[in-house]
Coordinates of C-alpha atoms and ligand atoms in Angstrom, one line a residue:
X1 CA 77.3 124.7 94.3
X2 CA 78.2 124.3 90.5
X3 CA 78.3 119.9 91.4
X4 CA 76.0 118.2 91.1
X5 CA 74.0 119.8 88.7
X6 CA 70.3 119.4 88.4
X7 CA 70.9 117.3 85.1
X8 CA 73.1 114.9 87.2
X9 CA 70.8 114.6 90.3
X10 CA 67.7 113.6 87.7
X11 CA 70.1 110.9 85.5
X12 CA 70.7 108.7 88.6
X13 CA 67.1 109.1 89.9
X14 CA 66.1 108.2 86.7
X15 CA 68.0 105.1 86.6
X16 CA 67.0 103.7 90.4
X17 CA 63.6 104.6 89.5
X18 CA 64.1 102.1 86.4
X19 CA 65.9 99.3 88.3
X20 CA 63.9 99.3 91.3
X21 CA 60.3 100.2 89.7
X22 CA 60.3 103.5 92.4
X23 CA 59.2 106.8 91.4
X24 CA 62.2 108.9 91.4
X25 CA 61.3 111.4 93.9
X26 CA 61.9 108.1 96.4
X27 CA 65.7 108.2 95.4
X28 CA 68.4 109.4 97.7
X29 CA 71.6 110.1 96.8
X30 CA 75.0 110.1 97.9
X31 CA 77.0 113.1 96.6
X32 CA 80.9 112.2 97.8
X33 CA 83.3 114.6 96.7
X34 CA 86.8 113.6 95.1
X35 CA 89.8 115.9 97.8
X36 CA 93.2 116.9 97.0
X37 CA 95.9 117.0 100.2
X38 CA 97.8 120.3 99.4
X39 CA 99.9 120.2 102.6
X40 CA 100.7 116.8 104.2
X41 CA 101.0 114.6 102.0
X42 CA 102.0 111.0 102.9
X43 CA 102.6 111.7 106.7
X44 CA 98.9 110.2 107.5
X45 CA 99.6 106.9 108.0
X46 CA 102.4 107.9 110.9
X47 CA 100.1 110.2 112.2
X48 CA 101.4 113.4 111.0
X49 CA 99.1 116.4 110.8
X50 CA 97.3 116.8 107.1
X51 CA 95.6 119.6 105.3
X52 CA 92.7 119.0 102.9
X53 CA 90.0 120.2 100.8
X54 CA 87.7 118.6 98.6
X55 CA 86.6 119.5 94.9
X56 CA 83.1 119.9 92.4
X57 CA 83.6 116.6 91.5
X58 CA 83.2 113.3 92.5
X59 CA 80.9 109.9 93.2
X60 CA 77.2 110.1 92.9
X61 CA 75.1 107.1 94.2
X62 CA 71.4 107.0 93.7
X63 CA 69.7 104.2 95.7
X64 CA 66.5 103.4 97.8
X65 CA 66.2 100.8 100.5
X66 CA 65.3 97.3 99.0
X67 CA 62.6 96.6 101.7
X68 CA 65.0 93.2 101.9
X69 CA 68.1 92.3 102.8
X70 CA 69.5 92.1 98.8
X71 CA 71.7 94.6 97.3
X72 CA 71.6 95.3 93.5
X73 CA 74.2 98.1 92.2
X74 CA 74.6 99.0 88.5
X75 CA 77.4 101.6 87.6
X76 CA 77.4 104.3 85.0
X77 CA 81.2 103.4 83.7
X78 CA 81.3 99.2 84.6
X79 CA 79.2 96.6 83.2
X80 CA 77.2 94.4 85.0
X81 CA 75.1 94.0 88.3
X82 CA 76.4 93.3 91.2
X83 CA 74.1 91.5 93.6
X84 CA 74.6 90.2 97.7
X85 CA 72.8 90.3 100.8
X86 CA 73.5 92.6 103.8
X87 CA 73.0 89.5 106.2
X88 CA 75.9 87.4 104.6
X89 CA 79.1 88.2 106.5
X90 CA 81.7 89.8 104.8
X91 CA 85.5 88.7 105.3
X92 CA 88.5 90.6 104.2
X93 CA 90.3 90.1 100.6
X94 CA 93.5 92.3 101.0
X95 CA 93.6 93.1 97.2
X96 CA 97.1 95.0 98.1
X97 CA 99.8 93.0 95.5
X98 CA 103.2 92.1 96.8
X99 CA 104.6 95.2 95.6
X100 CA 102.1 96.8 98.1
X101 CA 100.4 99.0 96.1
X102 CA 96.8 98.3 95.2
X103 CA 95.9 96.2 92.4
X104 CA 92.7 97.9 91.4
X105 CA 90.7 100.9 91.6
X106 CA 86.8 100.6 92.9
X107 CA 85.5 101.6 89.5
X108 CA 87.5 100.1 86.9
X109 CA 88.0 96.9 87.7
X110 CA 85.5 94.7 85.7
X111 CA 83.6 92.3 87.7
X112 CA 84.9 93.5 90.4
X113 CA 83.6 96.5 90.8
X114 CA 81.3 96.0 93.7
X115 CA 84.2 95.1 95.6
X116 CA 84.1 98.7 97.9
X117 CA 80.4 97.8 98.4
X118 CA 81.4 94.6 100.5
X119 CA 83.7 96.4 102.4
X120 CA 81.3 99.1 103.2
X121 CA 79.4 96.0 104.7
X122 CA 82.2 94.3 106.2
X123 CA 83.3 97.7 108.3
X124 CA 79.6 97.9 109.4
X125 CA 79.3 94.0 110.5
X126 CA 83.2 94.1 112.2
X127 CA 81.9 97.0 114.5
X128 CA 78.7 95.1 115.4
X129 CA 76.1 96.6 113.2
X130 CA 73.6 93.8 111.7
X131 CA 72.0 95.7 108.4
X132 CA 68.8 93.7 107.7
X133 CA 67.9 96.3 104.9
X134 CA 69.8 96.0 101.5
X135 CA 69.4 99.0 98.4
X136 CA 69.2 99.1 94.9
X137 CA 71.8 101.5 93.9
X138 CA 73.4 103.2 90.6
X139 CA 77.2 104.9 91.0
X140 CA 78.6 107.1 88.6
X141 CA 81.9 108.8 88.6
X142 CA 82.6 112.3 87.6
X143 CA 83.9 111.7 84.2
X144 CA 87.4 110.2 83.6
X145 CA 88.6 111.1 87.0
X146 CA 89.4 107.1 88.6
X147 CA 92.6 106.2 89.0
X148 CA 93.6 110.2 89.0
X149 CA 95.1 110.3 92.6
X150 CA 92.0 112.1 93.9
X151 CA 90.9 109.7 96.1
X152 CA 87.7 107.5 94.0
X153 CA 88.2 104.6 96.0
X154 CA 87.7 106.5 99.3
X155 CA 84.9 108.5 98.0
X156 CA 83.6 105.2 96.7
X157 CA 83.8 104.0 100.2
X158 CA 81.5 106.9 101.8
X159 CA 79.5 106.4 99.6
X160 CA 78.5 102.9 100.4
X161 CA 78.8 103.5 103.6
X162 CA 75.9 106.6 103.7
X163 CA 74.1 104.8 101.9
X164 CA 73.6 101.7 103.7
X165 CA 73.5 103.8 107.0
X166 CA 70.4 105.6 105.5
X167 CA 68.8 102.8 104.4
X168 CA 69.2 101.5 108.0
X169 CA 68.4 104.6 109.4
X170 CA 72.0 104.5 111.6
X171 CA 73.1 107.7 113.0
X172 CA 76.4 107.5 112.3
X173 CA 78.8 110.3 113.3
X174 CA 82.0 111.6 110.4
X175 CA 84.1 110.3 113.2
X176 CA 82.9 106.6 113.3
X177 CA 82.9 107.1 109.1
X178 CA 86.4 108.0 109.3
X179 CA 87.2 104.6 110.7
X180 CA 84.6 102.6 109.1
X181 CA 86.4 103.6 105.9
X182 CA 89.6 103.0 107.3
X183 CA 88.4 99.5 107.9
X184 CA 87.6 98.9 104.4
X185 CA 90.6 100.2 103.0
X186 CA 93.1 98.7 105.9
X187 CA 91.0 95.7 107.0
X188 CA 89.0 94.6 103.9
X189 CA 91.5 95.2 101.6
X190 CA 95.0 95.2 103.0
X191 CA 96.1 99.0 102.1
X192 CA 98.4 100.9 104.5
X193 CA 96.9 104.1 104.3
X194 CA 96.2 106.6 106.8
X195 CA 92.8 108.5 107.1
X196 CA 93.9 111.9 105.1
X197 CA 91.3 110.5 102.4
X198 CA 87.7 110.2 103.8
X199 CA 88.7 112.7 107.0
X200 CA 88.7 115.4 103.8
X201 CA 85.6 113.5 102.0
X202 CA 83.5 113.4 105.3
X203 CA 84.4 116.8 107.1
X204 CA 85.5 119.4 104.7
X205 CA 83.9 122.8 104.4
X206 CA 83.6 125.3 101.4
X207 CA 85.9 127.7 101.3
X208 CA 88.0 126.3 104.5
X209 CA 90.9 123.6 104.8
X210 CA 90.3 120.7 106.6
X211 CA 93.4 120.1 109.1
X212 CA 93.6 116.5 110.5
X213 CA 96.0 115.6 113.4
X214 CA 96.2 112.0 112.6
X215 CA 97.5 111.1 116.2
X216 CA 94.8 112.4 117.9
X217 CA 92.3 112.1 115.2
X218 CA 91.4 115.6 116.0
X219 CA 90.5 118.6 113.4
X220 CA 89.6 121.9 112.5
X221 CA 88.6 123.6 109.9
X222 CA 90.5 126.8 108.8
X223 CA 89.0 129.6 107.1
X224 CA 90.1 131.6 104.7
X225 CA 89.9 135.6 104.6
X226 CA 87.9 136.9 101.7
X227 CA 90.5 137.1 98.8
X228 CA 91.6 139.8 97.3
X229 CA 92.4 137.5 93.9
X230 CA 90.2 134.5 94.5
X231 CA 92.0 131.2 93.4
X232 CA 90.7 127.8 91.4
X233 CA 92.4 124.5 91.5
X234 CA 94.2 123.2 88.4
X235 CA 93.9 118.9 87.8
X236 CA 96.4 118.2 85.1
X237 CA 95.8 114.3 84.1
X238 CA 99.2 112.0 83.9
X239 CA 97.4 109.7 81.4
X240 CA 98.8 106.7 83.4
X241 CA 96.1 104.8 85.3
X242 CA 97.8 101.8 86.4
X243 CA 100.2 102.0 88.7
X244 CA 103.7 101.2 87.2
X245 CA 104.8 97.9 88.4
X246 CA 108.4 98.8 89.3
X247 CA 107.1 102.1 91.2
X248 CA 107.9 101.3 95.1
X249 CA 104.2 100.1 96.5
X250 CA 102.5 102.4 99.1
X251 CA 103.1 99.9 101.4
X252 CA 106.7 99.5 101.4
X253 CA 107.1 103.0 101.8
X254 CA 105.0 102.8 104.9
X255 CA 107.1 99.8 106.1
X256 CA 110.2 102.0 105.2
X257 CA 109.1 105.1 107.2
X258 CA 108.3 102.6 110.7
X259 CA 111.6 101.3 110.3
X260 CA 113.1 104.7 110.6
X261 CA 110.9 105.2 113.6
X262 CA 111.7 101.8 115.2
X263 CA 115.4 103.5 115.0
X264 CA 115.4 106.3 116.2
X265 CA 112.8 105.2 119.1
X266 CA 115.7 102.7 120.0
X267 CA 118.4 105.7 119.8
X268 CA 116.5 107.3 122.2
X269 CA 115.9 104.9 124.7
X270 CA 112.0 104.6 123.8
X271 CA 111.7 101.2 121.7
X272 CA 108.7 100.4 123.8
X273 CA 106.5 103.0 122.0
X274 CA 104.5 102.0 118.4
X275 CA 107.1 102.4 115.7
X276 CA 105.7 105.4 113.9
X277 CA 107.4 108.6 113.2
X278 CA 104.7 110.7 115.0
X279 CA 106.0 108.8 118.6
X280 CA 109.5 110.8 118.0
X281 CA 110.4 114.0 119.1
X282 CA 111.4 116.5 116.7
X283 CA 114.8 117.1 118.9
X284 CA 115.4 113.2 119.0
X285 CA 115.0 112.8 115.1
X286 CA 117.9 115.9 115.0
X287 CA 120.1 114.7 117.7
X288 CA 120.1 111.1 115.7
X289 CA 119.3 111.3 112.3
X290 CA 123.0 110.4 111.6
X291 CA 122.5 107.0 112.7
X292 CA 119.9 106.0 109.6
X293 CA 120.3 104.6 106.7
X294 CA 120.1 106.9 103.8
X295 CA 116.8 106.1 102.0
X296 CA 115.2 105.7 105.8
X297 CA 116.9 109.5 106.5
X298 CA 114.9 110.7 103.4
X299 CA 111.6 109.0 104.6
X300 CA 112.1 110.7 107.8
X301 CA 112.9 114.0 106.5
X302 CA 110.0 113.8 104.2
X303 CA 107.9 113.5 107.1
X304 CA 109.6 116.0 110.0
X305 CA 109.6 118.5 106.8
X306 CA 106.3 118.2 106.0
X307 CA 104.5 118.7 109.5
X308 CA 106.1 122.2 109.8
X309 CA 105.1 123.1 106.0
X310 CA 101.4 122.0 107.1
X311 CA 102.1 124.1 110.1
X312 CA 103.2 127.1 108.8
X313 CA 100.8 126.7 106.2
X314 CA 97.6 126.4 108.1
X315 CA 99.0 129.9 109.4
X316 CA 99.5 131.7 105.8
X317 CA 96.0 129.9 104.5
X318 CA 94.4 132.0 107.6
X319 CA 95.8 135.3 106.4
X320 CA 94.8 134.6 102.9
X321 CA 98.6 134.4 101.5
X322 CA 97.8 132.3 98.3
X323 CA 101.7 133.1 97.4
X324 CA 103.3 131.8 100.3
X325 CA 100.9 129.0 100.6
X326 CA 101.7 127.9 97.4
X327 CA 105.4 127.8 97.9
X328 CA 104.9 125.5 100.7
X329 CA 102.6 123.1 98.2
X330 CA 105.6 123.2 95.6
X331 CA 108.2 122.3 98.4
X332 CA 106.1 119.5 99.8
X333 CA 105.9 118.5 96.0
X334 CA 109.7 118.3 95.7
X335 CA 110.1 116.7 98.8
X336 CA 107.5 114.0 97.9
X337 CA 109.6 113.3 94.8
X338 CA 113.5 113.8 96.8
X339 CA 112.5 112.3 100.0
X340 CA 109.6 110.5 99.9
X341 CA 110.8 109.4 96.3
X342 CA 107.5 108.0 95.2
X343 CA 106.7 110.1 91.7
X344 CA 106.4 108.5 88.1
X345 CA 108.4 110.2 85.7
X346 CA 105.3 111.2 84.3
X347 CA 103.8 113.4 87.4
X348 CA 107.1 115.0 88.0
X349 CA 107.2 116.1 84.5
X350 CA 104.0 117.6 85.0
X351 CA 105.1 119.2 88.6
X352 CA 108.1 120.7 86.7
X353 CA 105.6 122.2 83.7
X354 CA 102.8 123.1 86.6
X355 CA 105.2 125.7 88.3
X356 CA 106.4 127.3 85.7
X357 CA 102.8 128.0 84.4
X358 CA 101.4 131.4 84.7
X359 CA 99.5 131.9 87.2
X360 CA 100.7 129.0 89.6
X361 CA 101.1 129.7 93.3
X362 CA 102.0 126.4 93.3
X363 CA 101.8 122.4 92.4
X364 CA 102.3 118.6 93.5
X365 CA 100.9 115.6 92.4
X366 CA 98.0 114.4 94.0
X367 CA 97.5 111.0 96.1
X368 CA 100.4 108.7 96.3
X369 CA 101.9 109.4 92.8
X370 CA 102.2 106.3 91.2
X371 CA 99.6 107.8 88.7
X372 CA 96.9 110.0 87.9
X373 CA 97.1 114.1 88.3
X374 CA 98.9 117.0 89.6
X375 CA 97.2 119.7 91.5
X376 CA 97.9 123.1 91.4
X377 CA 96.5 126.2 93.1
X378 CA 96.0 129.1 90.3
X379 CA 95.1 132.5 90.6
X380 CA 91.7 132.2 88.8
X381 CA 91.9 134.9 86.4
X382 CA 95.0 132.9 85.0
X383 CA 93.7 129.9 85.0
X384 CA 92.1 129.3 81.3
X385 CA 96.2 130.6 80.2
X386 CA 98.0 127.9 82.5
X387 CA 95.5 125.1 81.7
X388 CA 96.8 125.8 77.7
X389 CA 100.3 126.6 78.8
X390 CA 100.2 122.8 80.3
X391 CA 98.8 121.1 77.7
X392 CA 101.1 122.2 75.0
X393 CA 104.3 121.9 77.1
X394 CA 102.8 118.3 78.3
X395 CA 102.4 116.7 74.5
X396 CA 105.6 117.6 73.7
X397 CA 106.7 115.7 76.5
X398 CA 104.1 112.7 76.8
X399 CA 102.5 112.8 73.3
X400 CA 101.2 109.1 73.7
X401 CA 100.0 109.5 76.9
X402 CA 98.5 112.8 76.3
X403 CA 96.9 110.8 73.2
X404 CA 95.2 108.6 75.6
X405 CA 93.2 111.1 77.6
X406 CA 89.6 112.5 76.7
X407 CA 90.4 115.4 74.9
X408 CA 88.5 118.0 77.9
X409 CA 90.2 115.7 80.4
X410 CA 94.0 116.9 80.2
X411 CA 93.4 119.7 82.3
X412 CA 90.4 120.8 84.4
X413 CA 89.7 123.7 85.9
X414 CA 87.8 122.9 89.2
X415 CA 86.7 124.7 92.4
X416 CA 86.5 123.8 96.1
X417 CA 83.9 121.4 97.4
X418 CA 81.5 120.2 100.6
X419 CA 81.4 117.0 102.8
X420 CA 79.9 114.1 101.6
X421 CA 76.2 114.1 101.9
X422 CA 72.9 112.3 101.7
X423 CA 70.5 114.3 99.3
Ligands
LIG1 C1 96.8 108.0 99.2 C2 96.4 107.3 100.6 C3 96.4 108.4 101.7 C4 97.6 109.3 101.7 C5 97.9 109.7 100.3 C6 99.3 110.4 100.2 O1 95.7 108.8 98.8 O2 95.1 106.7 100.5 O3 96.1 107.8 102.9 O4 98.7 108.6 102.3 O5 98.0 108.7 99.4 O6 99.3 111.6 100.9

């Protein structure tokens, strides 16, 4: 695999070896890859079915067990040390801001940076694991890639999470990760989300898509045929990193989408069940979808739309139709911004440049939308030619923006990943 390079692997041993006074063949690391959702995106917190994949890039974390129960993390992007004890208890610190969107992201946040580290710990401790063995630990992200809408602050998550398992030596399954992580981001910090993020970080495969029924929690991975015209995945950057304040917080859009369930659950006679839009028939959503209010009809069609795009595209993935399967990504892309209304002007800008550009089978924007990237699947050949065609149709657009970004940042040209691993 082209990450993490040899070069990359040595840099953080290097660095434990000097904080801890270890010889670096001692360090292990954490390699967690950054995903992209293709198909499914924001039906994993009502327990729709997802599809993912997960990149060459992402969160490396270099540690060795302390012999103590003290942690001590440094960061290749954040200043600082970040120092605490495994046998302190951890208590949750919902970060999420009234607007409901998350206030920081795990690597940029100054100070603060250790923040995911805690949670990590907190998961562990809430499920009754009592770690008496801390590490000293150094985390670098791939390049410019927080904040992107590629999922950091659940790779960020795993990370912590292996790594502190390892140290313990706990043999801990992807499944009890999956909701470990969910406890950090749901419990620890107050986030609505659903498990699309570390389900892709923790079980993906190369060359397959990782389908997650988020009802049942089960999954399978789905292979591809060998290609006739093999395929690379195109990242163009937004150049926003904060989420705008007057976007519509991930969390009001999850409360939005329950209250369309608690309707139509009470239309059919079924109020007793959990209002989420997974608990409601197809047929019921048709026979009353009349009945909601407009913006709650969209949330709802967002969703009932987007499980049968996943499902039909799980099918043309398997018989290796990159053009069809693209299609589907550019509808759920339109349907994230119609529906699910939840794109900066930005990223939909850069949807509306990404199909157009040659080569494109298809684009959305990646994560929530509030910032960050698009993604695009591009027949590789093409790719170099659609990575220029977007840049130049892009500054004319955003020219300050673009002016923000690291100049080999706007675009990148990236390939499909592993799971998440200890080295
Ligand atoms: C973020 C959340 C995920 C998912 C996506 C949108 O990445 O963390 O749970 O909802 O947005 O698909």
């Amino acid at each position: 695999m082209s990450w993490p390079t040899d070069t990359e692997l040595n840099a953080i041993k290097n660095a434990v070896a000097q904080m801890s006074g270890r010889d670096a063949g001692e360090v292990r690391v954490v390699v967690a890859p950054y995903r992209i959702c293709p198909l499914g995106a924001h039906i994993d917190h009502q327990g729709g079915t997802v599809s993912a994949m997960t990149i060459n890039k992402g969160i490396l974390l270099g540690f060795v067990p302390s012999g103590d129960p003290k942690v001590v993390l440094r960061s290749a992007q954040f200043e600082g040390e970040v120092h605490f004890r495994v046998d302190e208890t951890q208590h949750p610190i919902h970060l999420a801001n009234k607007n409901g969107g998350i206030s920081t992201s795990p690597l940029r946040e100054k100070g603060t940076w250790g923040t995911y580290a805690k949670g990590a710990l907190y998961a562990l401790q809430s499920k009754g694991n009592n770690l008496q063995q801390g590490i000293i630990g150094y985390i670098s992200g791939s390049d410019g890639l927080d904040s992107s809408g590629l999922s950091s602050s659940a790779a960020v998550g795993v990370a912590y999470l292996l790594a502190f398992e390892s140290a313990n030596e706990l043999a801990v399954s992807p499944t009890e990760n999956i909701e470990y992580d969910r406890l950090i981001e749901n419990g620890y910090l107050g986030l609505r989300n659903g498990i699309l993020d570390q389900s892709a970080i923790l079980l993906s495969s190369y060359g397959c898509l990782t389908c997650m029924d988020c009802k049942t929690k089960e999954h399978k991975l789905v292979h591809a045929p060998e290609l006739e015209r093999p395929f690379k995945i195109l990242l163009a950057f937004s150049g926003l990193r904060q989420a705008l304040t007057t976007n519509p917080g991930y969390n009001r859009r999850v409360a939005e989408c329950q209250e369309a369930a608690k309707v139509l659950l009470a239309a059919s006679g079924n109020s007793e069940l959990e209002p989420t839009l997974c608990n409601v028939e197809l047929a019921v959503y048709e026979a009353h979808k009349h009945e909601l209010d407009p913006h709650l009809a969209r949330r709802a069609e967002h969703y009932f739309s987007e499980n049968s795009r996943v499902t039909r595209g799980l099918e043309v993935w398997a018989s290796g139709n990159l053009e069809e399967f693209g299609k589907l990504i550019s509808a759920s892309g339109l349907s994230s911004i119609e529906n699910y209304e939840c794109g900066a002007e930005p990223l939909i800008q850069l949807y509306n440049i990404l199909i157009r550009a040659p080569g494109v089978y298809g684009a959305r924007f990646s994560g929530a939308g509030f910032r960050g990237c698009c993604l695009a699947f591009v027949d590789a050949e093409k790719a170099e030619a659609a990575a220029s065609y977007v840049k130049n149709e892009y500054r004319k657009l955003q020219p300050e923006l673009m002016n923000q970004l690291n100049h080999e940042n706007t675009v990148l040209i990236c390939e499909a990943g592993h799971s998440a691993r200890v080295l």
